[in-house]
Tab-separated table of C-alpha atoms and ligand atoms in Angstrom:
chain	number	residue	atom	x	y	z
E	581	MET	CA	127.890	71.059	80.496
E	582	LYS	CA	129.711	69.515	83.238
E	583	GLU	CA	129.800	71.409	86.176
E	584	LEU	CA	126.396	71.884	87.756
E	585	VAL	CA	126.616	70.013	90.295
E	586	ALA	CA	123.459	68.408	92.432
E	587	TYR	CA	123.472	66.568	95.714
E	588	ARG	CA	121.236	63.191	95.967
E	589	CYS	CA	120.416	62.270	99.433
E	590	LYS	CA	121.867	58.657	100.302
E	591	LYS	CA	119.252	58.100	102.869
E	592	CYS	CA	116.087	59.525	101.336
E	593	GLY	CA	116.788	60.582	97.540
E	594	LEU	CA	116.180	64.191	97.928
E	595	ILE	CA	117.847	66.184	95.113
E	596	MET	CA	119.364	69.377	96.533
E	597	TYR	CA	120.893	72.275	94.675
E	598	PRO	CA	122.781	74.132	96.089
E	599	LYS	CA	124.977	72.341	98.646
E	600	HIS	CA	123.279	71.689	102.474
E	601	GLY	CA	125.021	70.436	105.423
E	602	ARG	CA	122.111	68.320	106.045
E	603	CYS	CA	119.391	66.756	103.936
E	604	LEU	CA	116.169	69.255	104.242
E	605	ARG	CA	113.770	66.448	103.978
E	606	CYS	CA	115.373	63.329	106.656
E	607	LYS	CA	118.804	65.946	108.041
E	608	ALA	CA	121.357	63.042	106.645
E	609	ARG	CA	124.542	64.082	106.081
E	610	GLU	CA	125.644	61.514	103.383
E	611	PHE	CA	124.864	63.113	99.499
E	612	GLU	CA	126.040	61.562	96.265
E	613	PRO	CA	126.895	64.022	93.707
E	614	PHE	CA	125.800	64.153	90.395
E	615	GLU	CA	125.396	66.532	87.393
E	616	ALA	CA	122.126	68.002	86.477
E	617	GLU	CA	121.516	66.216	82.896
E	618	GLY	CA	118.969	66.241	79.912
E	619	ASP	CA	116.705	68.882	78.765
E	620	ALA	CA	115.747	71.905	80.993
E	621	ARG	CA	112.359	72.884	81.564
E	622	LEU	CA	111.609	76.472	81.816
E	623	ILE	CA	109.886	77.273	85.547
E	624	THR	CA	109.805	81.012	85.670
E	625	TYR	CA	111.478	83.821	84.198
E	626	THR	CA	112.251	87.798	84.479
E	627	ASP	CA	113.322	90.252	82.088
E	628	ASN	CA	115.778	91.766	83.975
E	629	GLN	CA	116.383	95.805	83.030
E	630	THR	CA	117.775	96.402	86.476
E	631	LEU	CA	120.939	94.957	86.635
E	632	PRO	CA	123.274	95.147	89.609
E	633	TRP	CA	126.566	97.184	89.786
E	634	GLY	CA	129.092	94.609	88.904
E	635	ILE	CA	127.339	93.895	85.320
E	636	ASP	CA	127.403	96.076	82.424
E	637	ASP	CA	124.605	94.382	80.823
E	638	ARG	CA	121.351	96.712	79.797
E	639	GLN	CA	119.270	93.852	80.018
E	640	ARG	CA	119.086	89.802	80.871
E	641	PHE	CA	116.632	87.101	81.068
E	642	LEU	CA	117.245	85.127	84.339
E	643	GLY	CA	115.180	82.254	85.199
E	644	ILE	CA	114.351	78.968	87.107
E	645	VAL	CA	114.637	75.838	85.291
E	646	GLU	CA	114.245	71.725	85.923
E	647	PHE	CA	116.195	69.598	84.058
E	648	ALA	CA	115.038	65.822	83.046
E	649	ASN	CA	116.824	64.327	86.174
E	650	GLY	CA	115.051	66.742	88.537
E	651	VAL	CA	117.793	69.405	89.476
E	652	LYS	CA	116.049	72.677	89.679
E	653	ALA	CA	118.645	75.798	89.309
E	654	MET	CA	118.537	79.581	88.222
E	655	GLY	CA	120.317	80.341	84.993
E	656	TRP	CA	121.100	83.354	82.538
E	657	LEU	CA	118.595	82.569	79.347
E	658	LYS	CA	120.107	83.603	76.217
E	659	VAL	CA	116.833	83.080	74.038
E	660	ALA	CA	114.587	85.617	72.079
E	661	THR	CA	111.313	85.124	73.501
E	662	PRO	CA	111.547	83.260	76.921
E	663	LYS	CA	107.955	81.213	77.079
E	664	LEU	CA	106.857	79.273	80.342
E	665	GLY	CA	107.312	75.591	79.980
E	666	MET	CA	110.185	76.056	77.012
E	667	LYS	CA	112.866	73.222	76.831
E	668	LEU	CA	116.363	74.658	76.925
E	669	LYS	CA	119.843	73.035	76.589
E	670	PRO	CA	121.748	74.012	79.371
E	671	HIS	CA	125.698	75.374	78.895
E	672	TRP	CA	128.300	76.428	81.670
E	673	GLU	CA	129.877	80.001	80.331
E	674	PRO	CA	130.949	83.320	81.896
E	675	VAL	CA	128.260	84.803	83.576
E	676	ARG	CA	130.091	87.538	85.512
E	677	VAL	CA	133.274	88.984	86.061
E	678	MET	CA	134.377	88.840	89.744
E	679	GLY	CA	137.704	90.456	91.224
E	680	GLY	CA	139.267	90.304	87.638
E	681	GLU	CA	137.958	86.494	86.960
E	682	ASP	CA	135.396	85.059	85.280
E	683	VAL	CA	132.635	83.119	87.107
E	684	TYR	CA	131.173	80.551	85.236
E	685	GLY	CA	127.098	79.830	85.591
E	686	LEU	CA	124.365	78.200	83.871
E	687	VAL	CA	123.574	79.426	80.547
E	688	LEU	CA	120.670	77.668	78.798
E	689	ARG	CA	119.685	78.164	75.027
E	690	GLN	CA	117.356	76.853	72.488
E	691	GLY	CA	118.301	73.967	70.017
E	692	LYS	CA	121.932	72.530	70.733
L	266	MET	CA	106.864	85.312	130.580
L	267	ARG	CA	105.871	89.137	131.336
L	268	LYS	CA	103.678	90.906	128.782
L	269	VAL	CA	105.650	93.676	127.094
L	270	ALA	CA	104.550	96.999	126.099
L	271	ILE	CA	105.631	99.747	123.860
L	272	VAL	CA	105.551	102.851	125.538
L	273	GLY	CA	107.131	105.355	123.542
L	274	VAL	CA	107.567	105.763	119.168
L	275	GLY	CA	109.642	107.491	117.145
L	276	MET	CA	110.480	108.413	113.395
L	277	ILE	CA	112.278	110.161	110.868
L	278	PRO	CA	111.009	110.785	107.778
L	279	PHE	CA	111.817	108.153	105.153
L	280	GLY	CA	114.244	109.964	102.059
L	281	ARG	CA	117.300	111.115	102.047
L	282	TYR	CA	119.564	112.238	104.817
L	283	GLU	CA	122.404	114.270	103.168
L	284	SER	CA	124.113	115.954	106.227
L	285	GLU	CA	123.241	113.581	109.027
L	286	SER	CA	125.734	110.750	109.454
L	287	LEU	CA	123.774	107.089	110.210
L	288	VAL	CA	124.420	107.523	113.627
L	289	GLU	CA	122.769	110.641	114.190
L	290	MET	CA	120.118	109.299	111.758
L	291	LEU	CA	119.587	106.597	113.757
L	292	ALA	CA	119.425	109.399	116.953
L	293	MET	CA	116.630	111.143	116.392
L	294	PRO	CA	113.903	108.791	116.265
L	295	ALA	CA	115.719	106.542	119.626
L	296	LEU	CA	115.275	110.368	121.330
L	297	ARG	CA	111.619	110.657	120.115
L	298	ALA	CA	110.638	107.320	121.087
L	299	MET	CA	112.012	108.149	124.853
L	300	ASP	CA	110.442	111.620	125.209
L	301	ASP	CA	107.001	110.299	123.538
L	302	ALA	CA	107.200	107.813	126.771
L	303	GLY	CA	108.287	110.725	128.725
L	304	ILE	CA	111.171	108.798	130.585
L	305	GLY	CA	113.796	111.618	131.250
L	306	ASP	CA	116.797	110.765	132.509
L	307	ARG	CA	115.993	107.203	133.289
L	308	ALA	CA	118.137	104.590	132.518
L	309	VAL	CA	117.600	102.770	129.314
L	310	ASP	CA	118.538	98.917	130.062
L	311	ALA	CA	119.607	97.168	126.767
L	312	LEU	CA	119.755	98.818	122.876
L	313	TYR	CA	119.101	96.637	119.984
L	314	VAL	CA	119.871	98.320	116.482
L	315	GLY	CA	118.200	96.596	113.350
L	316	ASN	CA	120.897	97.663	110.409
L	317	MET	CA	121.254	95.110	107.273
L	318	ALA	CA	124.442	97.042	105.793
L	319	ALA	CA	125.765	99.645	107.456
L	320	GLY	CA	129.198	97.683	106.690
L	321	MET	CA	128.732	98.091	102.904
L	322	PHE	CA	126.459	101.415	102.584
L	323	ASN	CA	128.162	103.452	105.155
L	324	HIS	CA	131.938	101.714	106.009
L	325	GLN	CA	130.686	101.473	109.768
L	326	SER	CA	130.561	98.408	111.924
L	327	ALA	CA	129.201	97.966	115.653
L	328	VAL	CA	126.607	100.529	114.705
L	329	ALA	CA	124.545	99.764	118.289
L	330	SER	CA	127.636	100.717	120.070
L	331	ALA	CA	128.025	103.582	118.337
L	332	LEU	CA	124.701	104.557	119.093
L	333	ALA	CA	124.686	104.072	123.045
L	334	ASP	CA	127.823	106.176	122.975
L	335	TYR	CA	126.234	109.034	121.156
L	336	LEU	CA	122.791	108.844	123.167
L	337	ALA	CA	124.981	108.304	126.471
L	338	LEU	CA	122.865	105.399	127.261
L	339	LEU	CA	126.233	103.764	128.625
L	340	PRO	CA	126.781	101.210	130.214
L	341	ALA	CA	123.547	99.414	128.655
L	342	ALA	CA	123.931	96.695	126.714
L	343	ALA	CA	123.862	97.222	123.141
L	344	ASP	CA	123.870	94.763	120.311
L	345	THR	CA	123.428	95.342	116.172
L	346	ILE	CA	121.081	92.351	114.729
L	347	GLU	CA	120.955	91.643	111.150
L	348	ASN	CA	118.021	89.957	109.269
L	349	GLY	CA	118.628	91.363	105.868
L	350	PRO	CA	115.565	93.477	104.865
L	351	ALA	CA	113.672	91.927	108.305
L	352	SER	CA	116.346	93.178	110.789
L	353	GLY	CA	113.712	95.919	112.102
L	354	GLY	CA	111.549	92.821	112.867
L	355	SER	CA	114.576	90.917	114.486
L	356	ALA	CA	115.562	93.676	116.474
L	357	ILE	CA	112.035	94.101	118.162
L	358	LYS	CA	112.122	90.455	118.687
L	359	ASN	CA	115.182	90.699	120.561
L	360	GLY	CA	113.564	92.996	122.779
L	361	LEU	CA	110.465	91.781	123.258
L	362	LEU	CA	112.218	88.540	124.475
L	363	ALA	CA	114.694	90.498	127.291
L	364	VAL	CA	111.498	92.031	128.336
L	365	ALA	CA	109.403	89.307	128.831
L	366	SER	CA	111.808	86.975	130.160
L	367	GLY	CA	112.385	89.471	132.873
L	368	TYR	CA	116.040	90.382	132.248
L	369	TYR	CA	115.639	94.062	131.244
L	370	ASP	CA	113.041	96.297	131.938
L	371	LEU	CA	113.735	99.340	129.637
L	372	VAL	CA	114.929	98.719	126.248
L	373	LEU	CA	115.332	101.007	123.185
L	374	VAL	CA	114.868	99.231	119.997
L	375	VAL	CA	116.264	101.300	116.906
L	376	GLY	CA	116.025	100.064	112.968
L	377	GLY	CA	117.532	102.181	110.381
L	378	GLU	CA	119.345	102.191	106.889
L	379	LYS	CA	121.325	104.815	105.337
L	380	MET	CA	121.246	103.707	101.803
L	381	ARG	CA	121.584	106.724	99.789
L	382	ASP	CA	125.011	106.974	100.224
L	383	VAL	CA	125.728	104.752	97.311
L	384	ILE	CA	124.932	104.914	93.853
L	385	GLY	CA	121.417	102.818	93.010
L	386	PRO	CA	123.231	100.191	91.363
L	387	ARG	CA	125.299	99.666	93.913
L	388	ALA	CA	122.205	99.674	96.684
L	389	THR	CA	121.122	96.891	94.127
L	390	ASP	CA	124.015	95.203	94.206
L	391	THR	CA	124.284	95.442	97.853
L	392	VAL	CA	120.603	94.087	98.561
L	393	ALA	CA	121.490	91.113	96.242
L	394	THR	CA	124.433	89.822	98.734
L	395	MET	CA	121.496	88.354	100.766
L	396	THR	CA	121.075	85.936	97.695
L	397	HIS	CA	122.675	82.409	97.409
L	398	PRO	CA	126.394	83.567	96.229
L	399	THR	CA	127.092	80.379	93.230
L	400	ALA	CA	123.509	79.577	92.728
L	401	GLU	CA	122.050	83.192	92.364
L	402	TYR	CA	124.463	86.023	92.918
L	403	ILE	CA	126.321	85.524	89.759
L	404	TYR	CA	124.138	85.525	87.883
L	405	GLY	CA	123.001	89.344	88.355
L	406	VAL	CA	119.715	88.202	90.156
L	407	THR	CA	118.212	91.176	92.036
L	408	LEU	CA	115.068	91.080	94.965
L	409	PRO	CA	112.981	92.758	92.280
L	410	SER	CA	113.976	90.429	89.714
L	411	LEU	CA	113.510	87.425	92.218
L	412	ALA	CA	110.286	89.209	93.351
L	413	GLY	CA	109.481	89.379	88.889
L	414	MET	CA	109.843	85.539	88.368
L	415	PHE	CA	107.560	84.961	91.257
L	416	THR	CA	104.783	87.774	90.457
L	417	ARG	CA	104.663	85.996	86.930
L	418	LEU	CA	104.329	82.610	88.402
L	419	TYR	CA	101.423	84.183	90.901
L	420	MET	CA	99.448	85.728	87.709
L	421	GLU	CA	99.912	82.340	86.206
L	422	LYS	CA	98.150	80.721	89.112
L	423	TYR	CA	96.070	82.939	90.996
L	424	GLY	CA	94.845	85.021	87.722
L	425	VAL	CA	96.527	88.284	89.677
L	426	THR	CA	97.070	91.130	86.446
L	427	GLU	CA	99.132	94.190	86.206
L	428	ARG	CA	96.006	96.000	86.933
L	429	HIS	CA	96.064	94.514	90.344
L	430	LEU	CA	99.136	95.580	91.180
L	431	ALA	CA	99.259	99.527	90.041
L	432	GLN	CA	95.626	99.281	92.608
L	433	VAL	CA	98.510	98.602	94.990
L	434	ALA	CA	100.580	100.849	94.252
L	435	ILE	CA	97.790	103.792	93.575
L	436	LYS	CA	96.511	103.100	96.783
L	437	ASN	CA	99.870	103.081	98.897
L	438	HIS	CA	100.802	106.374	96.913
L	439	ASN	CA	97.440	107.586	98.164
L	440	ASN	CA	97.850	106.631	102.148
L	441	GLY	CA	101.335	108.313	101.649
L	442	LEU	CA	99.825	111.296	100.860
L	443	LEU	CA	98.307	111.557	104.473
L	444	ASN	CA	101.650	110.704	106.096
L	445	PRO	CA	104.010	112.882	107.172
L	446	TYR	CA	106.831	110.431	107.342
L	447	ALA	CA	106.865	108.934	103.693
L	448	HIS	CA	109.366	109.787	101.325
L	449	ILE	CA	107.402	109.920	98.594
L	450	HIS	CA	104.255	112.237	98.608
L	451	ALA	CA	102.746	112.013	94.895
L	452	SER	CA	99.396	110.684	93.458
L	453	ILE	CA	99.678	108.458	91.047
L	454	THR	CA	97.009	107.258	88.529
L	455	GLN	CA	96.735	103.823	86.797
L	456	GLU	CA	96.435	105.806	83.274
L	457	GLY	CA	99.839	107.578	84.413
L	458	ILE	CA	101.605	104.052	85.437
L	459	LEU	CA	99.668	101.477	82.988
L	460	ASP	CA	97.469	102.549	80.547
L	461	SER	CA	98.689	105.766	78.395
L	462	PRO	CA	101.164	105.395	75.959
L	463	HIS	CA	103.861	107.561	78.599
L	464	SER	CA	103.334	104.702	81.310
L	465	VAL	CA	106.522	103.395	80.011
L	466	VAL	CA	108.318	106.669	80.306
L	467	ASN	CA	106.914	107.096	83.840
L	468	SER	CA	107.131	103.201	84.923
L	469	PRO	CA	109.224	101.461	83.186
L	470	ILE	CA	110.097	97.758	83.395
L	471	VAL	CA	112.405	97.207	86.133
L	472	SER	CA	112.166	93.257	86.155
L	473	ASP	CA	109.326	92.145	84.357
L	474	PRO	CA	106.652	92.111	84.876
L	475	LEU	CA	107.508	94.298	87.463
L	476	ARG	CA	107.537	98.203	86.657
L	477	LEU	CA	109.039	101.017	88.419
L	478	TYR	CA	105.872	101.852	90.236
L	479	ASP	CA	105.947	98.135	91.817
L	480	CYS	CA	108.896	98.754	93.389
L	481	CYS	CA	109.781	100.294	96.849
L	482	PRO	CA	111.943	103.211	96.880
L	483	VAL	CA	115.683	102.894	98.156
L	484	SER	CA	115.429	105.137	101.515
L	485	ASP	CA	117.184	106.402	104.135
L	486	GLY	CA	115.189	106.208	107.345
L	487	ALA	CA	114.725	105.261	110.855
L	488	ALA	CA	112.441	104.430	113.318
L	489	ALA	CA	112.592	103.827	116.961
L	490	LEU	CA	110.423	101.926	120.209
L	491	LEU	CA	110.538	101.878	124.116
L	492	LEU	CA	109.786	98.615	125.361
L	493	CYS	CA	108.801	97.647	129.114
L	494	PRO	CA	106.853	95.010	130.853
L	495	ALA	CA	103.337	95.794	130.826
L	496	GLU	CA	102.790	96.152	134.731
L	497	MET	CA	105.142	99.364	134.311
L	498	VAL	CA	103.185	101.393	131.450
L	499	ALA	CA	101.419	103.623	134.471
L	500	GLU	CA	105.001	105.021	134.957
L	501	PHE	CA	104.907	106.371	131.555
L	502	LYS	CA	102.371	109.087	129.907
L	503	LYS	CA	101.428	106.903	127.233
L	504	PRO	CA	98.137	104.408	126.705
L	505	LYS	CA	98.921	100.833	127.069
L	506	VAL	CA	99.652	99.044	123.704
L	507	VAL	CA	100.904	95.582	123.982
L	508	ILE	CA	103.051	92.537	121.884
L	509	ALA	CA	100.556	90.520	122.073
L	510	GLY	CA	101.834	88.406	119.717
L	511	PHE	CA	104.968	87.430	117.658
L	512	GLY	CA	106.075	84.823	115.290
L	513	GLN	CA	109.105	84.541	112.919
L	514	ALA	CA	110.024	81.272	110.316
L	515	THR	CA	112.670	80.609	107.801
L	516	ASP	CA	112.025	78.855	104.518
L	517	THR	CA	114.993	77.519	102.142
L	518	GLN	CA	117.720	80.296	100.949
L	519	THR	CA	116.859	80.076	97.224
L	520	VAL	CA	113.253	80.230	95.846
L	521	GLN	CA	114.292	77.163	93.389
L	522	GLU	CA	114.574	74.658	96.039
L	523	ARG	CA	110.026	75.619	97.300
L	524	GLU	CA	108.068	72.761	96.225
L	525	ASP	CA	105.724	75.290	95.456
L	526	PRO	CA	107.710	78.599	94.732
L	527	THR	CA	104.329	80.760	95.390
L	528	ASP	CA	103.561	79.208	98.231
L	529	LEU	CA	105.079	81.840	100.979
L	530	LYS	CA	105.650	79.089	104.228
L	531	ALA	CA	107.861	81.260	106.507
L	532	VAL	CA	104.877	84.072	106.123
L	533	ARG	CA	102.241	81.529	106.933
L	534	LEU	CA	104.178	79.943	109.623
L	535	ALA	CA	105.392	83.520	111.250
L	536	ALA	CA	101.549	84.963	110.571
L	537	GLN	CA	99.847	81.712	112.536
L	538	GLN	CA	102.645	81.981	115.199
L	539	ALA	CA	102.103	85.279	116.003
L	540	PHE	CA	98.110	84.958	116.170
L	541	ALA	CA	98.210	81.997	118.383
L	542	MET	CA	100.412	84.062	120.804
L	543	ALA	CA	98.010	86.633	120.738
L	544	LYS	CA	95.351	84.141	120.981
L	545	GLN	CA	93.392	86.336	117.983
L	546	THR	CA	92.701	85.244	114.502
L	547	PRO	CA	93.374	87.551	111.148
L	548	ARG	CA	89.515	88.452	111.702
L	549	ASP	CA	89.961	90.371	114.821
L	550	VAL	CA	92.427	92.567	112.880
L	551	ASP	CA	92.055	96.226	112.130
L	552	LEU	CA	94.537	97.318	110.405
L	553	ALA	CA	97.992	95.677	108.723
L	554	GLU	CA	101.494	96.655	108.067
L	555	LEU	CA	102.804	94.150	105.148
L	556	HIS	CA	105.905	94.045	103.275
L	557	ASP	CA	105.150	95.589	100.252
L	558	ALA	CA	108.532	95.890	98.768
L	559	PHE	CA	106.913	95.209	95.125
L	560	THR	CA	103.203	94.999	94.697
L	561	ILE	CA	102.629	91.468	94.581
L	562	LEU	CA	103.672	91.161	98.343
L	563	GLU	CA	101.177	92.880	99.754
L	564	ILE	CA	98.374	90.442	97.732
L	565	ALA	CA	100.483	87.624	98.276
L	566	GLU	CA	101.336	88.132	102.258
L	567	SER	CA	97.796	89.402	102.639
L	568	GLU	CA	96.719	85.963	101.607
L	569	HIS	CA	99.365	84.160	103.825
L	570	ALA	CA	99.157	85.483	106.774
L	571	GLY	CA	95.355	84.449	106.395
L	572	PHE	CA	93.484	87.653	105.578
L	573	PHE	CA	92.203	86.445	102.568
L	574	LYS	CA	92.061	83.012	101.116
L	575	LYS	CA	94.809	81.961	98.830
L	576	GLY	CA	93.654	83.457	95.472
L	577	GLU	CA	91.680	85.991	96.853
L	578	GLY	CA	93.566	88.821	97.958
L	579	ALA	CA	93.525	90.558	94.546
L	580	ARG	CA	89.492	90.771	94.687
L	581	ALA	CA	89.844	92.213	98.574
L	582	LEU	CA	92.030	94.980	96.812
L	583	GLU	CA	89.754	95.601	93.739
L	584	GLU	CA	86.624	95.767	96.277
L	585	GLY	CA	88.206	98.389	98.240
L	586	ARG	CA	88.523	96.254	101.369
L	587	THR	CA	92.229	97.095	101.927
L	588	ARG	CA	91.503	101.192	102.043
L	589	ILE	CA	91.617	103.016	104.711
L	590	GLY	CA	88.006	102.702	105.842
L	591	GLY	CA	87.422	99.320	104.403
L	592	ASP	CA	87.454	96.560	106.687
L	593	LEU	CA	90.704	95.902	106.330
L	594	PRO	CA	92.868	98.790	105.811
L	595	ILE	CA	96.751	97.389	104.862
L	596	ASN	CA	99.530	99.689	104.498
L	597	PRO	CA	98.109	103.043	106.018
L	598	SER	CA	101.249	104.310	106.131
L	599	GLY	CA	101.871	104.273	102.732
L	600	GLY	CA	103.787	100.989	102.950
L	601	LEU	CA	107.362	100.612	101.767
L	602	LYS	CA	105.748	101.688	98.600
L	603	ALA	CA	105.467	105.132	99.672
L	604	ARG	CA	106.643	105.762	102.860
L	605	GLY	CA	109.941	104.127	102.018
L	606	HIS	CA	111.665	100.954	102.551
L	607	ALA	CA	115.198	101.478	104.748
L	608	LEU	CA	115.864	97.999	105.521
L	609	GLY	CA	116.729	97.632	108.828
L	610	GLY	CA	113.884	100.554	109.453
L	611	THR	CA	111.041	99.151	107.911
L	612	GLY	CA	110.268	96.356	110.627
L	613	VAL	CA	110.497	99.265	113.170
L	614	ALA	CA	108.766	101.584	111.205
L	615	GLN	CA	105.467	98.861	110.701
L	616	VAL	CA	105.420	98.779	114.360
L	617	ALA	CA	105.276	102.370	115.048
L	618	GLU	CA	102.670	102.909	112.812
L	619	LEU	CA	100.262	100.416	114.396
L	620	VAL	CA	101.007	101.999	117.735
L	621	TRP	CA	99.673	105.233	116.593
L	622	HIS	CA	96.885	103.843	115.237
L	623	LEU	CA	95.917	101.760	118.403
L	624	ARG	CA	96.468	104.886	120.115
L	625	GLY	CA	94.514	106.852	118.059
L	626	GLU	CA	97.751	109.519	117.592
L	627	ALA	CA	97.926	108.891	113.764
L	628	GLY	CA	96.173	111.785	112.461
L	629	GLN	CA	94.485	112.090	108.694
L	630	ARG	CA	95.426	108.492	107.537
L	631	GLN	CA	93.469	106.897	111.237
L	632	VAL	CA	92.211	103.896	111.029
L	633	LYS	CA	89.232	104.546	113.280
L	634	GLY	CA	88.813	102.604	116.587
L	635	ALA	CA	91.345	100.387	116.151
L	636	GLU	CA	92.232	98.222	118.719
L	637	VAL	CA	94.271	95.094	116.866
L	638	GLY	CA	97.043	95.377	114.584
L	639	PHE	CA	99.530	93.148	112.070
L	640	SER	CA	102.931	93.649	110.927
L	641	LEU	CA	104.878	91.294	108.459
L	642	ASN	CA	108.421	92.454	107.804
L	643	PHE	CA	109.625	90.237	105.031
L	644	GLY	CA	113.756	89.250	104.823
L	645	GLY	CA	115.348	87.521	102.068
L	646	PHE	CA	112.759	86.541	99.087
L	647	GLY	CA	110.476	85.538	101.953
L	648	ASN	CA	113.247	83.027	103.701
L	649	ASN	CA	113.148	85.120	107.244
L	650	VAL	CA	110.081	86.777	108.292
L	651	THR	CA	109.170	87.888	111.051
L	652	ALA	CA	104.995	89.272	112.481
L	653	PHE	CA	103.491	90.929	115.308
L	654	VAL	CA	100.002	91.562	116.704
L	655	LEU	CA	99.537	94.478	118.556
L	656	ARG	CA	96.553	95.123	121.199
L	657	ARG	CA	95.351	98.142	122.732
L	658	GLU	CA	94.678	97.273	126.061
L	659	ALA	CA	92.674	99.194	129.234
R	422	LIG	ZN1	117.326	62.881	102.845
């Protein structure tokens, strides 16, 4: 997984994702981009059985994870049974078609 | 700053409007509010219209200009105010500040949405455009699914159960039966929505742990208020109800960036500001209209607004304290759950409901002797929240 880019404030070190124009903590404007890395721990999730227009799936598990290096992000959980606290591996894959194009995002699976 | 009063109130029943246009729908409660105050042909100085997404639902923009024209309010100033599902609260805020500052005397605030021009999944998608475009929206996240993730954590941390959630729905549907403006007039039971084998059909999972009866309906609806300086109230025919306090606060756009995702910081701050301005406390409140777009939110907001300690909202509900007749009735209107949730209409409808109670005009659902009311309008998933304290004065 290469494309989930988070930002570390050069002044106070706060990790942010997605991008902000000023640091949420110290208001500084300089950031160091870096990739989310390591296992992702599941903080919370839902079984969304009412997906919006534009997505044909009947059901998706969506969740929020925290990576070993502190980045927090939402993603699509491709697991049979999600459990709070479970460790997941991140992948960068198509998650939605918009304007005829594949849009890539965070997909999380167990194992490799 | 001048003290600001609400001298006129109007609403239309929430539900489905097939033959009226959006502007016709907004005009109806506006005229009712003007007649309620008895302003006759007197000029209105300004109009604020709370609406989230007419551009997407109805393919119409500049709604306030259209309404000013339709209602012959010209040349009154007119602005459409958009703050997601808290557009109504923000429209009232704009009216309040305009009158308080002394710039305008008579201000009409209208909130409304016509969501049912599009099919359900389209409406769900339109509402989801509030989320972060690349960090949330692309995954198919919806407001019910953000609420589902929040509910899972709240259950884990505070012991809230599906049973508690069902109790919110049952209470609010019972209240809705007493409200002629409610979208849904149906009595529901715990058996029907949770305990019986039919419950999975009656109340299927929307985004777990939330089921159908944990979620508000998609509504067409509108409400209106007429504001003036408190010293002008005697010129109209209604008792004096003032906007004693207002608060508004924002939080991170995404839920994932909150240090504690179960902490609704913007709710807490908006409520604190409103109480501080009103020089009152949550204990003074006789009734509250909270933003129960999802059952969990009524419980969580009742705690964050300061009515109950963190983790004790569900117990207060169980003990019947939040029913009509309890020591703090919450959502006597039926709330978003039963009165309905017409996005931009909701914040205005909440305040209209409070006014009726403070005047003693709320009919069968009247909270007896109500003097102080509180409302909370929740934008985004808690990232832009408005709160009001209303008070009846002599
Ligand atoms: Zn910083």
